[in-house]
Short mmCIF file of C-alpha atoms in Angstrom, two decimals:
data_model
loop_
_atom_site.label_atom_id
_atom_site.label_comp_id
_atom_site.label_asym_id
_atom_site.label_seq_id
_atom_site.Cartn_x
_atom_site.Cartn_y
_atom_site.Cartn_z
CA MET A 22 -25.92 -14.76 44.04
CA HIS A 23 -26.87 -11.68 46.03
CA LYS A 24 -27.17 -13.72 49.24
CA THR A 25 -23.77 -15.31 48.58
CA LEU A 26 -22.18 -11.90 48.19
CA GLU A 27 -23.84 -10.67 51.38
CA TYR A 28 -22.39 -13.68 53.18
CA ILE A 29 -18.88 -13.00 51.80
CA TYR A 30 -18.85 -9.28 52.59
CA GLY A 31 -21.34 -9.01 55.48
CA TRP A 32 -19.41 -10.65 58.34
CA CYS A 33 -16.88 -7.87 59.05
CA TYR A 34 -19.08 -5.12 60.37
CA PRO A 35 -21.13 -7.26 62.83
CA LEU A 36 -17.92 -8.83 64.12
CA PHE A 37 -16.28 -5.45 64.75
CA ARG A 38 -19.40 -4.19 66.49
CA LYS A 39 -19.43 -7.35 68.61
CA TRP A 40 -15.89 -6.44 69.69
CA SER A 41 -17.24 -3.05 70.84
CA ILE A 42 -15.41 -1.13 68.10
CA GLY A 43 -16.89 2.25 67.27
CA ASP A 44 -19.41 2.47 64.47
CA THR A 45 -17.32 4.70 62.21
CA ILE A 46 -14.12 2.68 62.68
CA ALA A 47 -16.00 -0.58 62.21
CA ALA A 48 -17.63 0.69 59.02
CA TYR A 49 -14.39 1.88 57.39
CA SER A 50 -12.42 -1.17 58.61
CA SER A 51 -14.99 -3.55 57.17
CA LEU A 52 -14.95 -1.52 53.94
CA LEU A 53 -11.17 -1.88 53.61
CA ILE A 54 -11.30 -5.60 54.35
CA ASN A 55 -14.12 -6.11 51.85
CA VAL A 56 -12.16 -4.20 49.18
CA ALA A 57 -9.15 -6.45 49.87
CA ILE A 58 -11.36 -9.56 49.63
CA LEU A 59 -12.87 -8.25 46.40
CA SER A 60 -9.41 -7.64 44.93
CA PHE A 61 -8.21 -11.11 45.91
CA LEU A 62 -11.30 -12.89 44.58
CA THR A 63 -11.22 -10.85 41.39
CA TYR A 64 -7.59 -11.79 40.80
CA VAL A 65 -8.28 -15.49 41.46
CA ILE A 66 -11.32 -15.52 39.16
CA TYR A 67 -9.33 -13.72 36.47
CA MET A 68 -6.44 -16.21 36.63
CA ILE A 69 -8.78 -19.21 36.57
CA PHE A 70 -10.80 -17.99 33.61
CA ARG A 71 -7.71 -16.78 31.75
CA PHE A 72 -6.02 -20.18 32.16
CA PHE A 73 -9.21 -21.96 31.17
CA LEU A 74 -9.91 -19.85 28.07
CA VAL A 75 -6.30 -19.81 26.83
CA THR A 76 -6.00 -23.57 27.33
CA VAL A 77 -9.30 -24.33 25.60
CA MET A 78 -8.49 -22.04 22.65
CA ALA A 79 -4.98 -23.49 22.33
CA VAL A 80 -6.31 -27.06 22.27
CA ALA A 81 -9.03 -26.10 19.79
CA ALA A 82 -6.49 -24.33 17.57
CA LYS A 83 -4.33 -27.46 17.37
CA LYS A 84 -7.26 -29.68 16.40
CA THR A 85 -8.76 -27.41 13.74
CA ARG A 86 -7.37 -26.84 10.27
CA THR A 87 -8.27 -23.17 10.06
CA LYS A 88 -5.72 -20.54 11.04
CA PHE A 89 -8.34 -18.13 12.36
CA ASP A 90 -8.30 -19.51 15.91
CA ASP A 91 -4.49 -19.32 15.92
CA LEU A 92 -4.76 -15.67 15.01
CA LEU A 93 -7.29 -15.11 17.81
CA ILE A 94 -4.68 -16.43 20.25
CA SER A 95 -1.88 -14.30 18.77
CA ASN A 96 -4.09 -11.20 19.00
CA LYS A 97 -4.78 -11.97 22.72
CA THR A 98 -8.53 -12.28 22.33
CA ALA A 99 -8.75 -14.83 25.17
CA LYS A 100 -6.81 -12.50 27.47
CA TYR A 101 -9.35 -9.71 27.03
CA ILE A 102 -12.36 -12.03 27.27
CA SER A 103 -11.01 -13.38 30.57
CA HIS A 104 -11.43 -9.88 32.03
CA LEU A 105 -15.18 -9.95 31.51
CA ILE A 106 -16.12 -12.43 34.28
CA PRO A 107 -14.05 -10.66 36.98
CA LEU A 108 -15.57 -7.35 35.89
CA LEU A 109 -19.07 -8.75 36.15
CA PHE A 110 -18.15 -10.06 39.59
CA ILE A 111 -16.98 -6.57 40.61
CA TYR A 112 -20.11 -5.04 39.08
CA LYS A 113 -22.29 -7.30 41.28
CA SER A 114 -20.09 -6.89 44.38
CA VAL A 115 -19.85 -3.10 44.44
CA PRO A 116 -23.54 -2.52 45.47
CA VAL A 117 -23.11 -4.98 48.37
CA ILE A 118 -19.81 -3.52 49.61
CA LEU A 119 -20.92 0.09 49.21
CA ASN A 120 -24.48 -0.44 50.37
CA ASP A 121 -24.18 2.33 52.96
CA TYR A 122 -22.22 4.63 50.62
CA VAL A 123 -24.76 5.59 47.99
CA TYR A 124 -22.60 8.26 46.30
CA TRP A 125 -19.53 6.03 45.96
CA GLU A 126 -21.68 3.12 44.89
CA THR A 127 -22.99 5.20 42.00
CA VAL A 128 -19.48 6.44 41.05
CA PHE A 129 -17.84 3.00 41.12
CA GLY A 130 -20.82 1.43 39.39
CA LYS A 131 -20.47 3.89 36.51
CA LEU A 132 -16.69 3.37 36.32
CA VAL A 133 -17.10 -0.39 36.14
CA GLY A 134 -19.81 0.04 33.50
CA VAL A 135 -17.52 2.28 31.44
CA TYR A 136 -14.69 -0.24 31.69
CA ILE A 137 -16.99 -3.06 30.57
CA ILE A 138 -17.94 -1.04 27.47
CA LEU A 139 -14.28 -0.34 26.70
CA LEU A 140 -13.40 -3.98 27.26
CA ILE A 141 -16.10 -5.11 24.84
CA LEU A 142 -14.69 -2.71 22.23
CA TRP A 143 -11.17 -4.09 22.81
CA ILE A 144 -12.44 -7.65 22.41
CA VAL A 145 -14.22 -6.74 19.18
CA ARG A 146 -11.03 -5.03 17.96
CA THR A 147 -8.90 -8.14 18.60
CA ILE A 148 -11.44 -10.28 16.73
CA PHE A 149 -11.37 -7.88 13.77
CA ASN A 150 -7.56 -7.83 13.86
CA ALA A 151 -7.54 -11.62 13.73
CA LEU A 152 -10.02 -11.48 10.84
CA ARG A 153 -7.78 -8.96 9.07
CA ASP A 154 -4.72 -11.18 9.42
CA TYR A 155 -6.74 -14.19 8.28
CA LEU A 156 -8.08 -12.47 5.15
CA LYS A 157 -4.62 -11.22 4.23
CA MET A 158 -3.51 -14.85 4.07
CA LYS A 159 -6.13 -15.51 1.39
CA PRO A 160 -4.90 -14.77 -2.17
CA GLU A 161 -8.26 -13.29 -3.20
CA TYR A 162 -8.07 -10.71 -0.37
CA SER A 163 -4.32 -10.07 -0.27
CA ASP A 164 -4.58 -6.92 -2.40
CA LYS A 165 -7.70 -5.51 -0.73
CA PRO A 166 -7.54 -2.60 1.77
CA ILE A 167 -8.77 -4.71 4.67
CA ASP A 168 -7.25 -2.28 7.20
CA SER A 169 -9.44 0.53 5.89
CA TYR A 170 -12.63 -1.52 6.19
CA ILE A 171 -11.82 -2.60 9.72
CA GLN A 172 -10.84 0.91 10.78
CA VAL A 173 -14.11 2.30 9.42
CA ILE A 174 -16.11 -0.33 11.33
CA MET A 175 -14.10 0.27 14.51
CA LEU A 176 -14.53 4.04 14.13
CA ILE A 177 -18.31 3.61 14.03
CA LEU A 178 -18.22 1.22 17.01
CA TRP A 179 -16.05 3.63 18.99
CA MET A 180 -18.43 6.48 18.25
CA ILE A 181 -21.32 4.37 19.49
CA GLY A 182 -19.27 3.31 22.52
CA VAL A 183 -18.34 6.89 23.40
CA ALA A 184 -21.98 7.91 23.07
CA VAL A 185 -23.02 5.11 25.44
CA ILE A 186 -20.26 6.05 27.90
CA ILE A 187 -21.33 9.70 27.93
CA SER A 188 -24.92 8.66 28.39
CA GLU A 189 -23.90 6.30 31.24
CA VAL A 190 -21.62 8.71 33.09
CA PHE A 191 -23.64 11.90 32.79
CA ASP A 192 -27.12 10.35 32.63
CA VAL A 193 -27.73 12.08 29.32
CA LYS A 194 -30.61 10.93 27.15
CA ALA A 195 -29.90 9.92 23.56
CA ASN A 196 -31.97 12.73 21.97
CA THR A 197 -30.31 15.35 24.19
CA MET A 198 -26.86 14.06 23.27
CA LEU A 199 -27.68 14.10 19.55
CA ALA A 200 -28.90 17.68 19.84
CA THR A 201 -25.68 18.66 21.61
CA LEU A 202 -23.56 16.94 18.96
CA GLY A 203 -25.47 18.81 16.28
CA ALA A 204 -24.74 22.11 17.99
CA VAL A 205 -21.01 21.43 18.13
CA SER A 206 -20.83 19.69 14.73
CA ALA A 207 -18.59 22.44 13.33
CA ILE A 208 -16.04 21.87 16.09
CA ILE A 209 -16.29 18.10 15.60
CA LEU A 210 -15.67 18.50 11.86
CA LEU A 211 -12.63 20.66 12.58
CA ILE A 212 -11.17 18.21 15.09
CA PHE A 213 -11.83 15.10 13.00
CA ARG A 214 -11.13 16.70 9.62
CA ASP A 215 -8.30 14.33 8.65
CA THR A 216 -10.21 11.31 9.90
CA LEU A 217 -13.33 12.22 7.90
CA LEU A 218 -11.29 12.98 4.78
CA GLY A 219 -9.47 9.68 5.22
CA PHE A 220 -12.78 7.88 5.62
CA VAL A 221 -14.23 9.36 2.43
CA ALA A 222 -10.98 8.71 0.56
CA SER A 223 -10.81 5.09 1.74
CA VAL A 224 -14.33 4.45 0.48
CA GLN A 225 -13.60 6.05 -2.91
CA VAL A 226 -10.24 4.27 -3.28
CA SER A 227 -11.92 0.96 -2.52
CA LEU A 228 -15.00 1.46 -4.71
CA ASN A 229 -13.01 2.79 -7.68
CA ASP A 230 -10.22 0.21 -7.22
CA MET A 231 -7.63 2.96 -7.51
CA VAL A 232 -4.95 1.31 -5.38
CA ARG A 233 -4.46 -2.20 -4.07
CA ILE A 234 -1.93 -3.63 -1.67
CA GLY A 235 1.02 -4.78 -3.76
CA ASP A 236 0.54 -2.14 -6.48
CA TRP A 237 3.60 -0.28 -7.68
CA ILE A 238 2.82 3.44 -7.54
CA THR A 239 4.80 6.60 -8.21
CA PHE A 240 3.79 9.73 -6.31
CA ASP A 241 6.26 12.54 -7.05
CA LYS A 242 4.71 14.96 -4.56
CA PHE A 243 5.62 12.69 -1.64
CA GLY A 244 8.72 11.13 -3.18
CA ALA A 245 7.07 7.69 -3.28
CA ASP A 246 8.19 5.12 -5.83
CA GLY A 247 7.56 1.53 -4.77
CA ASP A 248 5.03 -1.06 -3.66
CA VAL A 249 1.96 -0.33 -1.51
CA ILE A 250 2.26 -2.38 1.68
CA GLU A 251 -0.60 -0.99 3.75
CA ILE A 252 -3.82 0.96 3.19
CA ASN A 253 -5.66 2.23 6.24
CA LEU A 254 -8.09 4.97 7.13
CA ALA A 255 -5.58 7.81 7.38
CA THR A 256 -2.50 6.78 5.43
CA VAL A 257 -1.12 4.62 2.65
CA LYS A 258 2.33 3.14 3.25
CA VAL A 259 4.67 2.64 0.31
CA ARG A 260 7.90 0.65 0.49
CA ASN A 261 10.21 2.40 -1.95
CA PHE A 262 12.73 0.49 -4.04
CA ASP A 263 15.55 1.78 -1.82
CA ASN A 264 13.75 0.04 1.12
CA THR A 265 12.66 3.32 2.70
CA THR A 266 9.00 3.81 3.60
CA THR A 267 6.86 6.75 2.51
CA THR A 268 3.56 7.55 4.22
CA ILE A 269 0.94 9.23 2.04
CA PRO A 270 -2.35 10.70 3.35
CA THR A 271 -5.17 8.58 1.96
CA TYR A 272 -7.16 11.59 0.76
CA SER A 273 -4.18 12.65 -1.40
CA LEU A 274 -4.91 9.67 -3.65
CA ILE A 275 -8.15 11.34 -4.77
CA SER A 276 -7.03 14.98 -4.59
CA ASP A 277 -3.63 14.69 -6.33
CA SER A 278 -2.25 12.87 -9.35
CA PHE A 279 -0.17 9.72 -9.00
CA ARG A 280 0.88 6.87 -11.28
CA ASN A 281 -0.22 3.28 -10.74
CA TRP A 282 1.84 0.73 -12.67
CA ARG A 283 -0.67 -2.12 -12.19
CA GLY A 284 -1.93 -1.79 -15.77
CA MET A 285 1.59 -2.25 -17.10
CA LEU A 286 2.22 -5.28 -14.89
CA ASN A 287 -1.06 -6.85 -16.03
CA SER A 288 -0.39 -6.13 -19.70
CA ASP A 289 1.60 -8.19 -22.20
CA GLY A 290 4.71 -6.03 -22.10
CA ARG A 291 6.61 -3.16 -20.53
CA ARG A 292 7.40 -0.19 -22.71
CA ILE A 293 10.85 0.97 -23.76
CA LYS A 294 10.73 4.59 -24.89
CA ARG A 295 14.16 6.17 -25.15
CA HIS A 296 15.96 8.20 -27.80
CA LEU A 297 19.42 9.04 -29.08
CA LEU A 298 20.41 12.52 -30.31
CA ILE A 299 22.03 12.29 -33.75
CA ARG A 300 24.20 15.15 -35.02
CA ALA A 301 22.44 16.64 -38.03
CA LYS A 302 25.72 17.35 -39.86
CA SER A 303 26.59 13.64 -39.84
CA ILE A 304 23.50 12.73 -41.93
CA ARG A 305 24.23 12.42 -45.67
CA PHE A 306 23.51 10.56 -48.89
CA LEU A 307 25.34 7.31 -49.63
CA ASN A 308 27.21 6.58 -52.84
CA ALA A 309 27.37 3.26 -54.66
CA GLU A 310 30.66 2.24 -53.08
CA GLU A 311 29.35 2.86 -49.56
CA LEU A 312 26.13 0.98 -50.32
CA GLN A 313 28.11 -1.98 -51.58
CA LYS A 314 30.08 -2.00 -48.34
CA MET A 315 26.92 -1.81 -46.21
CA LYS A 316 25.47 -4.85 -47.96
CA GLN A 317 27.79 -6.82 -45.70
CA ILE A 318 25.43 -5.97 -42.82
CA GLN A 319 23.19 -9.04 -42.95
CA LEU A 320 20.09 -7.51 -41.34
CA ILE A 321 19.73 -4.90 -44.10
CA SER A 322 21.50 -6.47 -47.11
CA ASP A 323 18.24 -7.64 -48.74
CA TYR A 324 16.60 -4.32 -47.95
CA ILE A 325 19.44 -2.40 -49.63
CA ASP A 326 19.16 -4.55 -52.78
CA SER A 327 15.39 -4.19 -53.12
CA ARG A 328 15.34 -0.54 -52.13
CA GLN A 329 18.22 0.42 -54.45
CA LYS A 330 16.59 -1.42 -57.34
CA GLU A 331 13.37 0.51 -56.74
CA ILE A 332 15.25 3.82 -56.54
CA ASP A 333 17.28 3.14 -59.70
CA GLN A 334 14.11 2.30 -61.63
CA TYR A 335 12.49 5.52 -60.47
CA ASN A 336 15.54 7.64 -61.37
CA ASP A 337 15.90 6.00 -64.82
CA MET A 338 12.20 6.40 -65.55
CA HIS A 339 12.35 10.11 -64.76
CA GLU A 340 15.80 10.59 -66.37
CA ILE A 341 17.30 11.98 -63.17
CA ASP A 342 20.75 13.55 -63.46
CA LYS A 343 22.73 11.61 -60.83
CA SER A 344 25.91 13.62 -61.28
CA LEU A 345 24.60 15.51 -58.24
CA PRO A 346 23.52 13.21 -55.34
CA LEU A 347 20.77 15.65 -54.37
CA ASN A 348 18.81 14.87 -57.54
CA GLY A 349 16.19 12.13 -57.53
CA ARG A 350 15.78 9.55 -54.83
CA ASN A 351 18.67 8.35 -52.67
CA LEU A 352 19.46 6.27 -49.64
CA THR A 353 20.86 8.02 -46.57
CA ASN A 354 23.00 6.68 -43.79
CA PHE A 355 20.37 7.81 -41.29
CA GLY A 356 17.57 5.99 -43.12
CA LEU A 357 19.59 2.77 -43.30
CA TYR A 358 20.46 3.08 -39.64
CA ARG A 359 16.76 3.36 -38.75
CA LYS A 360 16.01 0.32 -40.89
CA TYR A 361 18.86 -1.58 -39.24
CA ILE A 362 17.54 -0.79 -35.73
CA THR A 363 14.02 -1.86 -36.74
CA SER A 364 15.33 -5.17 -38.11
CA TYR A 365 17.48 -5.66 -35.03
CA LEU A 366 14.47 -5.13 -32.73
CA GLU A 367 12.31 -7.47 -34.82
CA ASN A 368 14.90 -10.21 -34.30
CA TYR A 369 15.52 -9.49 -30.62
CA PRO A 370 14.01 -12.46 -28.69
CA SER A 371 12.95 -10.63 -25.49
CA LEU A 372 10.61 -8.16 -27.19
CA ASN A 373 6.87 -8.66 -27.68
CA LYS A 374 6.35 -8.57 -31.44
CA ASP A 375 2.55 -8.43 -31.04
CA MET A 376 2.81 -4.90 -29.57
CA ILE A 377 4.07 -1.68 -31.12
CA LEU A 378 7.66 -1.90 -32.34
CA LEU A 379 9.22 1.00 -34.18
CA CYS A 380 12.23 3.25 -34.55
CA ARG A 381 11.05 6.78 -35.26
CA GLN A 382 12.50 10.21 -35.90
CA LEU A 383 11.26 13.03 -33.65
CA GLN A 384 11.20 16.80 -34.04
CA PRO A 385 14.77 18.15 -34.53
CA THR A 386 16.21 20.04 -31.57
CA ALA A 387 19.15 22.33 -30.96
CA GLN A 388 21.16 19.31 -29.79
CA GLY A 389 20.40 17.17 -32.85
CA ILE A 390 17.74 14.89 -34.28
CA PRO A 391 16.14 12.51 -31.73
CA LEU A 392 15.97 8.90 -32.88
CA GLU A 393 13.49 7.14 -30.57
CA ILE A 394 13.13 3.45 -29.83
CA TYR A 395 9.52 2.55 -29.01
CA THR A 396 8.88 -1.10 -28.17
CA PHE A 397 7.76 -3.46 -25.39
CA THR A 398 9.62 -6.17 -23.49
CA LYS A 399 8.03 -9.51 -22.65
CA ASP A 400 9.66 -9.58 -19.22
CA LYS A 401 8.25 -6.86 -16.93
CA LYS A 402 10.45 -7.59 -13.92
CA PHE A 403 12.44 -4.47 -13.04
CA GLU A 404 15.98 -5.88 -13.20
CA ASN A 405 15.33 -7.95 -16.35
CA TYR A 406 13.65 -5.01 -18.05
CA GLU A 407 16.62 -2.75 -17.31
CA TYR A 408 19.05 -5.40 -18.61
CA ILE A 409 17.13 -5.82 -21.87
CA MET A 410 16.93 -2.06 -22.45
CA ALA A 411 20.63 -1.59 -21.72
CA ASP A 412 21.56 -4.51 -23.99
CA ILE A 413 19.59 -3.02 -26.88
CA PHE A 414 21.11 0.43 -26.51
CA ASP A 415 24.60 -0.98 -26.04
CA HIS A 416 24.28 -2.51 -29.49
CA ILE A 417 22.69 0.39 -31.35
CA ILE A 418 25.15 2.89 -29.87
CA ALA A 419 28.09 0.66 -30.87
CA ALA A 420 26.56 0.19 -34.36
CA ILE A 421 26.20 3.88 -35.11
CA GLY A 422 29.81 4.20 -36.24
CA PHE A 423 29.25 1.69 -39.07
CA PHE A 424 26.78 4.15 -40.61
CA ASP A 425 29.14 7.11 -40.26
CA LEU A 426 26.74 8.88 -37.89
CA GLU A 427 27.56 10.75 -34.70
CA ILE A 428 25.76 10.99 -31.35
CA PHE A 429 25.45 14.47 -29.90
CA GLU A 430 27.64 15.12 -26.86
CA LEU A 431 28.59 18.37 -25.18
CA SER A 432 32.08 19.38 -26.22
CA THR A 433 34.83 19.24 -23.60
CA GLY A 434 37.67 21.72 -23.21
CA LYS A 435 40.10 19.18 -24.62
CA GLU A 436 38.05 18.74 -27.81
CA ILE A 437 37.84 22.50 -28.29
CA GLN A 438 41.63 22.83 -28.03
CA GLN A 439 42.10 20.11 -30.66
#
């Protein structure tokens, strides 16, 4: 090949000298012509190999079932590979063209060598990008932080590539370069602080399975409330439910507290935990006439009969004076209302009866007595969950008047005047 290159580039100078052109002019003229020839041949070789590689990969992609080769084409892998042959041609041609220019031969040789290293890194990156896209199409890898893994690998490769480039350009030995890097390690740590923190965080997030792509997370510090759509070395992207995007530093996932709703989505139900504030002054004992009227409420009619029979037996046994309702045991409107809500929830079809289901009374507050509903829905989808919860509370709020209870509300000016 060397003789072929000498034949291609070696005819100019002897011809110019044959025409009695001065040595200096002949040398620089032949140099310019050879550079033009090199540029033309490089372009032709590039176009030929690019057409050949793209065509071959396209034909192969159509005949194979796998999508990986299609992704290689979409990530322009063939385009970058087609640069390699022209670069090798330049790398071999430069010593012949610049044979009499030792300094420039060294400079251009190093530049071409550097570009070859960078090109190899770009080719590797496109292959990894294609691999990333391919793995994301697989259900078993769809929730894995593939971007983080690839970025870590590429970071290591780039560090190796930069080390080789420095060694190539400055003729620095490997042990000397390592010693120099050790001396400036503090500066390197300062410059690449976020990258190193992101790297450590990505490894911990992956090993501990803290976050996956597709997880619903809530991160109040960054205003994030939505699904994780991307996890990479430096950031985690969250698509909020209002279709905005929040970017969270990866290391914040291990340094700050956030909520991951994956456990809820993988469980058998989604929790409803909400309370009403009942006015304390509206809670009272019920007399026989009121109890008789409340027996018309089907969900608690049997309960009232059995409970009242038990209470009457207790009061008769202990000879309780019932002229005063406070004496002995009695039913209250609040207690019957709690029993009614419990029965209503037990008969509600969209709740998971195998999980906790209760209506409980919480610590009294200045605004009233909290009556909390604690149960789980079978359907965990956001809009269905909200509908079920609203439907339940629509009913129990409307039912409260039948028990002669009142919900606490701040008084308005109009109510004060009345």
